Coordinates of C-alpha atoms in Angstrom, one line a residue:
X1 CA 190.9 11.9 324.5
X2 CA 191.5 16.0 325.0
X3 CA 188.5 16.7 322.0
X4 CA 186.0 14.1 324.2
X5 CA 187.3 16.0 327.7
X6 CA 186.2 19.3 326.3
X7 CA 183.1 17.5 324.6
X8 CA 179.5 19.2 326.0
X9 CA 177.8 16.5 327.9
X10 CA 174.9 16.2 325.5
X11 CA 174.0 12.6 324.9
X12 CA 171.6 10.7 322.0
X13 CA 169.2 8.1 322.6
X14 CA 171.8 6.8 320.4
X15 CA 175.0 6.8 323.0
X16 CA 175.2 3.3 324.6
X17 CA 176.1 5.1 328.1
X18 CA 175.9 8.8 328.8
X19 CA 178.7 11.1 327.7
X20 CA 179.7 12.2 331.3
X21 CA 180.7 8.2 331.9
X22 CA 182.7 8.3 328.6
X23 CA 184.5 10.3 330.1
X24 CA 185.5 9.2 333.0
X25 CA 186.5 5.5 331.0
X26 CA 188.5 8.5 327.6
X27 CA 192.0 6.7 329.2
X28 CA 190.5 3.6 328.6
X29 CA 187.8 3.9 325.3
X30 CA 190.5 7.1 323.8
X31 CA 192.2 4.2 321.8
X32 CA 189.4 2.7 320.5
X33 CA 187.3 5.5 319.5
X34 CA 190.5 7.1 317.8
X35 CA 191.1 3.9 316.4
X36 CA 187.5 4.0 314.4
X37 CA 188.3 7.4 313.5
X38 CA 191.2 7.0 311.8
X39 CA 189.4 4.6 309.9
X40 CA 187.1 6.7 309.1
X41 CA 189.8 8.4 307.2
X42 CA 191.8 6.4 306.0
X43 CA 188.7 4.8 304.4
X44 CA 187.0 7.8 303.2
X45 CA 183.4 6.1 304.5
X46 CA 181.7 7.3 306.8
X47 CA 179.7 4.6 308.2
X48 CA 175.9 4.6 308.7
X49 CA 175.7 4.6 312.4
X50 CA 177.9 8.0 312.2
X51 CA 174.5 9.2 309.9
X52 CA 172.5 8.2 311.8
X53 CA 170.7 11.0 314.2
X54 CA 167.3 11.2 316.0
X55 CA 164.9 13.6 314.9
X56 CA 163.0 16.3 317.3
X57 CA 160.6 18.0 315.2
X58 CA 160.3 22.0 316.4
X59 CA 157.8 25.2 315.5
X60 CA 159.6 27.6 313.6
X61 CA 157.0 29.9 315.0
X62 CA 154.0 29.9 317.8
X63 CA 150.6 29.2 317.0
X64 CA 151.9 27.0 313.8
X65 CA 149.7 23.5 312.8
X66 CA 152.3 21.1 315.0
X67 CA 150.3 18.6 312.8
X68 CA 152.0 20.1 309.6
X69 CA 155.6 19.3 308.4
X70 CA 156.1 22.0 307.0
X71 CA 155.4 23.6 310.0
X72 CA 158.1 22.3 312.3
X73 CA 162.0 22.9 312.1
X74 CA 164.0 18.8 312.0
X75 CA 166.8 19.4 314.6
X76 CA 169.0 16.2 314.8
X77 CA 170.5 14.9 316.7
X78 CA 174.0 13.0 316.5
X79 CA 175.5 10.2 318.3
X80 CA 177.8 11.4 320.4
X81 CA 180.4 9.3 318.0
X82 CA 179.6 11.4 315.2
X83 CA 179.8 14.5 316.7
X84 CA 183.2 13.1 317.7
X85 CA 184.4 12.4 314.2
X86 CA 183.0 15.3 313.1
X87 CA 185.5 17.4 315.7
X88 CA 188.1 15.5 314.3
X89 CA 187.8 16.3 311.0
X90 CA 186.6 19.9 310.9
X91 CA 189.9 20.8 314.0
X92 CA 192.2 18.8 311.4
X93 CA 190.1 21.6 307.9
X94 CA 190.8 24.6 310.3
X95 CA 194.1 24.2 311.3
X96 CA 195.4 24.0 307.8
X97 CA 193.2 27.2 306.0
X98 CA 194.1 29.0 309.3
X99 CA 197.9 28.2 309.0
X100 CA 197.3 29.2 304.8
X101 CA 195.4 31.9 306.0
X102 CA 192.9 30.8 303.4
X103 CA 189.4 32.7 304.5
X104 CA 189.0 36.5 303.6
X105 CA 190.0 38.6 306.7
X106 CA 187.3 40.0 306.7
X107 CA 184.8 36.8 307.4
X108 CA 183.4 36.5 310.5
X109 CA 181.4 33.0 310.1
X110 CA 183.0 30.1 311.9
X111 CA 186.2 31.6 313.0
X112 CA 186.8 31.8 316.8
X113 CA 187.4 35.2 318.6
X114 CA 184.5 36.5 315.5
X115 CA 181.5 37.1 315.5
X116 CA 178.3 39.1 314.4
X117 CA 179.9 42.1 317.0
X118 CA 183.0 41.8 314.6
X119 CA 180.4 42.0 311.2
X120 CA 178.5 44.7 313.2
X121 CA 181.6 46.3 314.6
X122 CA 183.2 46.2 310.7
X123 CA 179.7 47.9 308.9
X124 CA 179.4 50.6 310.3
X125 CA 183.1 51.9 310.7
X126 CA 183.2 51.0 306.8
X127 CA 179.6 53.5 306.7
X128 CA 181.1 56.1 308.5
X129 CA 184.5 56.2 306.7
X130 CA 182.6 56.7 303.6
X131 CA 180.6 59.1 304.5
X132 CA 183.2 60.9 306.0
X133 CA 184.9 60.9 303.2
X134 CA 183.4 63.2 301.0
X135 CA 179.7 65.0 301.6
X136 CA 177.9 64.1 298.6
X137 CA 178.6 60.5 299.4
X138 CA 175.9 58.1 298.8
X139 CA 176.5 54.3 299.9
X140 CA 173.9 50.9 299.4
X141 CA 174.4 48.6 302.5
X142 CA 172.4 45.4 300.6
X143 CA 171.4 42.4 302.9
X144 CA 171.0 38.8 301.6
X145 CA 168.8 36.2 304.0
X146 CA 168.9 32.7 302.7
X147 CA 166.6 30.4 304.4
X148 CA 168.3 27.2 305.0
X149 CA 171.7 28.3 303.4
X150 CA 173.1 24.8 303.3
X151 CA 170.5 22.9 301.7
X152 CA 170.9 25.3 298.9
X153 CA 174.6 24.1 298.8
X154 CA 175.3 22.2 295.4
X155 CA 177.0 19.3 296.9
X156 CA 179.6 18.7 294.2
X157 CA 179.6 22.4 294.1
X158 CA 181.1 21.7 297.3
X159 CA 183.4 19.4 296.9
X160 CA 185.2 21.3 293.7
X161 CA 185.7 24.5 295.9
X162 CA 187.3 22.4 298.6
X163 CA 189.4 20.9 296.0
X164 CA 189.7 24.4 294.3
X165 CA 190.0 27.1 296.3
X166 CA 191.2 25.3 300.2
X167 CA 193.3 22.9 298.2
X168 CA 191.9 19.8 300.2
X169 CA 192.2 16.9 297.9
X170 CA 191.4 13.2 298.4
X171 CA 187.4 14.2 299.1
X172 CA 186.2 10.4 299.0
X173 CA 185.7 11.0 302.5
X174 CA 183.4 14.5 302.6
X175 CA 181.8 13.1 299.7
X176 CA 180.7 9.6 302.1
X177 CA 179.9 12.2 304.8
X178 CA 177.4 14.1 303.0
X179 CA 175.9 11.1 301.4
X180 CA 173.2 9.5 302.2
X181 CA 173.4 5.9 302.5
X182 CA 170.5 2.5 302.1
X183 CA 168.3 1.9 304.7
X184 CA 165.2 2.2 306.2
X185 CA 163.7 5.9 305.3
X186 CA 161.6 5.9 308.9
X187 CA 162.3 4.0 312.3
X188 CA 158.8 4.1 313.9
X189 CA 159.6 5.6 317.3
X190 CA 157.5 8.5 318.5
X191 CA 156.4 9.8 321.7
X192 CA 154.7 12.3 323.4
X193 CA 156.4 15.3 325.0
X194 CA 158.3 16.2 323.2
X195 CA 157.4 15.4 319.9
X196 CA 160.2 13.7 318.3
X197 CA 161.2 10.6 315.7
X198 CA 163.6 9.2 314.8
X199 CA 164.5 8.8 311.3
X200 CA 167.5 6.5 309.7
X201 CA 169.4 7.3 306.5
X202 CA 167.0 7.1 303.8
X203 CA 167.9 5.2 300.6
X204 CA 167.7 8.4 298.4
X205 CA 170.5 10.8 298.3
X206 CA 170.8 14.0 299.8
X207 CA 169.0 16.6 298.5
X208 CA 171.1 19.0 296.9

């Protein structure tokens, strides 16, 4: 119930009721939602409905051709139940990682209390310390920018890394979560403003 109440009041076309109404009825609905999440975790299967999303194309840069797919960035809007399941699993993984101190001390991404500001402070402090340590020292900062970095990750390697580096075994659920399920590749729903298209999970696997 806590996760439901703390969730933002955003909603998707896929939600049968508004999020604010679900929160109002959370004392009645939370046992059923908990049962759905627990069933998914126990069986290791993420149902197709959890992976169905409304895709809204957004122009990457002003002035680009709106009719060209390469000019748009797909924004996925999942159902509230799908987001709730991800919050449950994400919270369990984060608690496990924090308990065993598995993340590097200086990592700032995806950590509570850390941000780009902490990265800049750390890098700046390291550079100043290195410059002060020797008058003849020469320091080089190398930055790597990867566009759509998650899309470049091989899912099999990701699952192996979870098991070997973090001790998270039994990756059936994670594998199911990362795999596209059979179904129609496109459900023809389009609107003019804002431009949006609803996609169902395709009959192929998500590209690695």
